[in-house]
Amino acid sequence: MRKAILPIVLVLIGGAFPAIAAGTKSYPLGVAVSGLVAKVLVADGAHVEAGAPLLQLDCRPLEEEVKMHTADLAAAEANYQRVKNGPRPDEIVIGEANVGVAQARAEEAADAYARLRAMTEGVSVTRAQLLAGRRDDRVTAAQLNDAQKRLALLRAGSRQEDIDEAIAERDSAAAQVALDKAKLDQCTVVAPVAGTVEMLATPGQFISEYAPATLARVTPDAK
């Protein structure tokens, strides 16, 4: 996956950027995710412009989560569109054909059972043949009823509660992707203002979101 410098959401020790108290001499910078420092992009004491990237964390696990949850979002969106639009015309045509086949079989089984019942048991037909004919008549009648109900559901389309559920699943997936991307944005630290950098992080250093640490300080240029 191609690496890119991403937009950054900075965490300032003691407050969220850009709410810096008057008279502050430097900007302490940190992140709100866990990971290893992959690259330190500027030297300690260097002068940088506002927005210049200072360091990057190795956030490959987060990148994989973004990919996975983006796929989940695509699936949820496809499901919502399917439920919202209801059955396709060709699905209804297939349902009608299934009803036709089931009806033909039910009629054939009913006729066969009627002929068997007209015969004399023990002379023209056995008890086993009568029982088999009755079974076929009942089974095919049940299959016809099932096919008719399935066709009725197709013609009725999606219920509102099914649509609402699909919307909720899609929105939940979208919120997860947004959360993942917000975390991924933390993987590159940039300078909030032009000034001189004091680099406190080193490559390979582990950063924990549960123990916030200052990774760099930027002292603004004198006005």
CSV table of C-alpha atoms in Angstrom, one decimal:
chain,number,residue,atom,x,y,z
A,1,MET,CA,0.0,0.0,0.0
A,2,ARG,CA,1.5,3.3,-1.0
A,3,LYS,CA,2.4,5.5,1.9
A,4,ALA,CA,1.2,9.1,1.9
A,5,ILE,CA,1.4,12.0,4.3
A,6,LEU,CA,-2.1,12.2,5.7
A,7,PRO,CA,-4.0,15.2,7.1
A,8,ILE,CA,-3.3,15.4,10.8
A,9,VAL,CA,-5.3,15.8,13.9
A,10,LEU,CA,-2.7,17.0,16.5
A,11,VAL,CA,-2.9,16.4,20.2
A,12,LEU,CA,-1.3,19.2,22.2
A,13,ILE,CA,-0.2,18.3,25.7
A,14,GLY,CA,-2.5,20.2,28.0
A,15,GLY,CA,-5.1,21.0,25.4
A,16,ALA,CA,-6.4,20.6,21.9
A,17,PHE,CA,-4.8,22.6,19.1
A,18,PRO,CA,-5.2,25.5,18.4
A,19,ALA,CA,-6.4,26.6,21.9
A,20,ILE,CA,-3.0,27.8,23.1
A,21,ALA,CA,-3.0,30.2,26.1
A,22,ALA,CA,-1.6,33.7,25.6
A,23,GLY,CA,2.1,33.9,26.3
A,24,THR,CA,2.8,30.2,25.5
A,25,LYS,CA,6.4,29.8,24.4
A,26,SER,CA,6.1,26.5,22.6
A,27,TYR,CA,3.6,24.0,21.3
A,28,PRO,CA,4.0,20.5,22.9
A,29,LEU,CA,2.8,17.9,20.3
A,30,GLY,CA,1.6,14.4,20.8
A,31,VAL,CA,-0.8,11.8,19.2
A,32,ALA,CA,-3.8,9.9,20.4
A,33,VAL,CA,-2.9,6.5,18.9
A,34,SER,CA,-0.5,3.8,19.8
A,35,GLY,CA,2.4,2.7,17.6
A,36,LEU,CA,6.1,2.8,16.8
A,37,VAL,CA,7.8,5.9,15.6
A,38,ALA,CA,8.7,5.0,12.0
A,39,LYS,CA,10.4,8.2,10.8
A,40,VAL,CA,11.7,11.4,12.3
A,41,LEU,CA,11.4,13.8,9.4
A,42,VAL,CA,13.3,16.9,10.7
A,43,ALA,CA,16.4,17.4,12.7
A,44,ASP,CA,16.3,18.7,16.3
A,45,GLY,CA,16.6,22.5,16.2
A,46,ALA,CA,15.5,22.8,12.6
A,47,HIS,CA,13.2,25.6,11.4
A,48,VAL,CA,9.9,24.5,9.8
A,49,GLU,CA,6.9,26.1,8.2
A,50,ALA,CA,3.4,25.6,9.5
A,51,GLY,CA,2.0,22.3,8.3
A,52,ALA,CA,5.4,20.7,7.8
A,53,PRO,CA,5.5,17.0,8.7
A,54,LEU,CA,7.7,16.3,11.7
A,55,LEU,CA,7.4,12.5,12.3
A,56,GLN,CA,5.4,9.5,11.3
A,57,LEU,CA,4.2,6.5,13.2
A,58,ASP,CA,4.0,3.0,11.8
A,59,CYS,CA,0.3,2.6,11.6
A,60,ARG,CA,0.0,-0.4,9.3
A,61,PRO,CA,-2.5,-2.2,11.6
A,62,LEU,CA,-4.7,0.9,11.4
A,63,GLU,CA,-4.4,0.9,7.6
A,64,GLU,CA,-5.6,-2.7,7.4
A,65,GLU,CA,-8.5,-1.8,9.7
A,66,VAL,CA,-9.5,1.0,7.4
A,67,LYS,CA,-9.4,-1.3,4.4
A,68,MET,CA,-11.5,-4.0,6.2
A,69,HIS,CA,-14.1,-1.6,7.5
A,70,THR,CA,-14.3,0.2,4.1
A,71,ALA,CA,-15.2,-3.2,2.6
A,72,ASP,CA,-17.8,-3.7,5.3
A,73,LEU,CA,-19.2,-0.3,4.4
A,74,ALA,CA,-19.4,-1.2,0.7
A,75,ALA,CA,-21.3,-4.4,1.6
A,76,ALA,CA,-23.7,-2.6,3.9
A,77,GLU,CA,-24.4,0.0,1.2
A,78,ALA,CA,-25.0,-2.7,-1.4
A,79,ASN,CA,-27.4,-4.4,1.0
A,80,TYR,CA,-29.3,-1.2,1.7
A,81,GLN,CA,-29.7,-0.6,-2.1
A,82,ARG,CA,-31.0,-4.1,-2.5
A,83,VAL,CA,-33.5,-3.8,0.3
A,84,LYS,CA,-34.6,-0.3,-0.7
A,85,ASN,CA,-35.1,-1.2,-4.4
A,86,GLY,CA,-36.9,-4.5,-3.6
A,87,PRO,CA,-37.0,-7.5,-5.9
A,88,ARG,CA,-35.9,-7.1,-9.5
A,89,PRO,CA,-38.5,-7.8,-12.2
A,90,ASP,CA,-36.7,-10.9,-13.3
A,91,GLU,CA,-36.9,-12.3,-9.7
A,92,ILE,CA,-40.7,-11.9,-9.9
A,93,VAL,CA,-40.8,-13.6,-13.2
A,94,ILE,CA,-38.8,-16.5,-11.7
A,95,GLY,CA,-41.2,-16.6,-8.8
A,96,GLU,CA,-44.2,-16.8,-11.1
A,97,ALA,CA,-42.5,-19.6,-13.0
A,98,ASN,CA,-41.9,-21.5,-9.8
A,99,VAL,CA,-45.6,-21.2,-8.9
A,100,GLY,CA,-46.6,-22.5,-12.3
A,101,VAL,CA,-44.3,-25.6,-12.0
A,102,ALA,CA,-45.6,-26.2,-8.4
A,103,GLN,CA,-49.2,-25.9,-9.5
A,104,ALA,CA,-48.7,-28.3,-12.4
A,105,ARG,CA,-47.2,-30.9,-10.0
A,106,ALA,CA,-49.9,-30.4,-7.4
A,107,GLU,CA,-52.6,-30.9,-10.0
A,108,GLU,CA,-51.0,-34.0,-11.4
A,109,ALA,CA,-50.6,-35.5,-7.9
A,110,ALA,CA,-54.2,-34.7,-7.1
A,111,ASP,CA,-55.5,-36.3,-10.2
A,112,ALA,CA,-53.4,-39.4,-9.6
A,113,TYR,CA,-54.6,-39.7,-6.0
A,114,ALA,CA,-58.2,-39.3,-7.2
A,115,ARG,CA,-57.8,-42.2,-9.7
A,116,LEU,CA,-56.3,-44.4,-7.0
A,117,ARG,CA,-59.2,-43.7,-4.6
A,118,ALA,CA,-61.7,-44.7,-7.4
A,119,MET,CA,-60.1,-48.1,-7.5
A,120,THR,CA,-61.0,-51.0,-5.3
A,121,GLU,CA,-58.4,-51.5,-2.5
A,122,GLY,CA,-56.9,-54.9,-2.6
A,123,VAL,CA,-58.1,-55.7,-6.1
A,124,SER,CA,-57.0,-52.9,-8.4
A,125,VAL,CA,-54.7,-51.0,-6.0
A,126,THR,CA,-52.8,-51.8,-2.9
A,127,ARG,CA,-52.9,-50.0,0.4
A,128,ALA,CA,-49.3,-48.9,-0.1
A,129,GLN,CA,-50.2,-47.3,-3.4
A,130,LEU,CA,-53.1,-45.3,-1.8
A,131,LEU,CA,-50.8,-44.1,1.0
A,132,ALA,CA,-48.1,-43.0,-1.5
A,133,GLY,CA,-50.7,-41.2,-3.7
A,134,ARG,CA,-52.1,-39.3,-0.7
A,135,ARG,CA,-48.5,-38.4,0.4
A,136,ASP,CA,-47.7,-37.0,-3.0
A,137,ASP,CA,-50.9,-35.1,-3.1
A,138,ARG,CA,-50.2,-33.4,0.2
A,139,VAL,CA,-46.5,-32.7,-0.5
A,140,THR,CA,-47.1,-31.1,-3.8
A,141,ALA,CA,-50.0,-29.0,-2.4
A,142,ALA,CA,-47.6,-27.8,0.4
A,143,GLN,CA,-45.0,-26.9,-2.2
A,144,LEU,CA,-47.5,-25.0,-4.2
A,145,ASN,CA,-48.5,-23.0,-1.1
A,146,ASP,CA,-44.9,-22.2,-0.3
A,147,ALA,CA,-44.2,-21.0,-3.9
A,148,GLN,CA,-47.3,-18.8,-3.8
A,149,LYS,CA,-46.3,-17.2,-0.5
A,150,ARG,CA,-42.8,-16.5,-1.8
A,151,LEU,CA,-44.2,-14.9,-4.9
A,152,ALA,CA,-46.5,-12.7,-2.8
A,153,LEU,CA,-43.5,-11.5,-0.7
A,154,LEU,CA,-41.6,-10.7,-3.9
A,155,ARG,CA,-44.5,-8.7,-5.2
A,156,ALA,CA,-45.0,-6.9,-1.9
A,157,GLY,CA,-41.4,-5.6,-1.9
A,158,SER,CA,-39.3,-4.7,1.2
A,159,ARG,CA,-40.9,-3.8,4.5
A,160,GLN,CA,-40.0,-0.5,6.1
A,161,GLU,CA,-38.5,-2.1,9.1
A,162,ASP,CA,-36.1,-4.0,6.8
A,163,ILE,CA,-35.1,-0.8,5.1
A,164,ASP,CA,-34.6,0.9,8.4
A,165,GLU,CA,-32.4,-1.9,9.6
A,166,ALA,CA,-30.3,-1.7,6.4
A,167,ILE,CA,-29.9,2.0,6.9
A,168,ALA,CA,-28.7,1.5,10.5
A,169,GLU,CA,-26.2,-1.1,9.4
A,170,ARG,CA,-24.9,1.2,6.7
A,171,ASP,CA,-24.6,4.2,9.0
A,172,SER,CA,-22.8,2.2,11.7
A,173,ALA,CA,-20.3,1.0,9.1
A,174,ALA,CA,-19.7,4.5,7.9
A,175,ALA,CA,-19.2,5.8,11.4
A,176,GLN,CA,-16.6,3.0,12.0
A,177,VAL,CA,-14.7,4.0,8.8
A,178,ALA,CA,-14.7,7.6,9.9
A,179,LEU,CA,-13.3,6.7,13.3
A,180,ASP,CA,-10.6,4.6,11.7
A,181,LYS,CA,-9.6,7.4,9.4
A,182,ALA,CA,-9.5,9.9,12.3
A,183,LYS,CA,-7.1,7.6,14.1
A,184,LEU,CA,-5.0,7.1,11.0
A,185,ASP,CA,-4.7,10.9,10.7
A,186,GLN,CA,-2.8,10.8,14.0
A,187,CYS,CA,0.0,8.8,12.4
A,188,THR,CA,1.8,11.9,11.1
A,189,VAL,CA,2.6,14.9,13.3
A,190,VAL,CA,2.9,18.3,11.7
A,191,ALA,CA,3.9,21.7,12.9
A,192,PRO,CA,0.9,23.9,13.8
A,193,VAL,CA,2.9,27.0,13.3
A,194,ALA,CA,6.2,28.2,11.7
A,195,GLY,CA,9.0,27.9,14.2
A,196,THR,CA,12.0,26.0,15.6
A,197,VAL,CA,11.5,22.3,16.4
A,198,GLU,CA,12.7,20.4,19.5
A,199,MET,CA,12.4,16.7,18.6
A,200,LEU,CA,11.9,14.4,21.6
A,201,ALA,CA,10.9,11.2,19.8
A,202,THR,CA,13.3,8.7,18.2
A,203,PRO,CA,12.8,6.0,15.5
A,204,GLY,CA,11.6,2.8,17.0
A,205,GLN,CA,10.2,4.4,20.1
A,206,PHE,CA,6.8,3.0,21.2
A,207,ILE,CA,4.0,5.5,21.8
A,208,SER,CA,1.0,4.5,23.8
A,209,GLU,CA,-2.4,6.3,23.6
A,210,TYR,CA,-2.9,5.4,27.2
A,211,ALA,CA,0.3,7.2,28.4
A,212,PRO,CA,0.4,10.5,26.4
A,213,ALA,CA,3.9,11.8,25.7
A,214,THR,CA,5.3,14.9,24.2
A,215,LEU,CA,6.9,13.9,20.9
A,216,ALA,CA,8.1,17.3,19.7
A,217,ARG,CA,7.9,21.0,20.6
A,218,VAL,CA,7.6,23.9,18.2
A,219,THR,CA,8.6,27.3,19.4
A,220,PRO,CA,6.9,29.9,17.2
A,221,ASP,CA,8.9,32.5,15.3
A,222,ALA,CA,9.1,35.8,17.1
A,223,LYS,CA,6.5,38.3,15.9
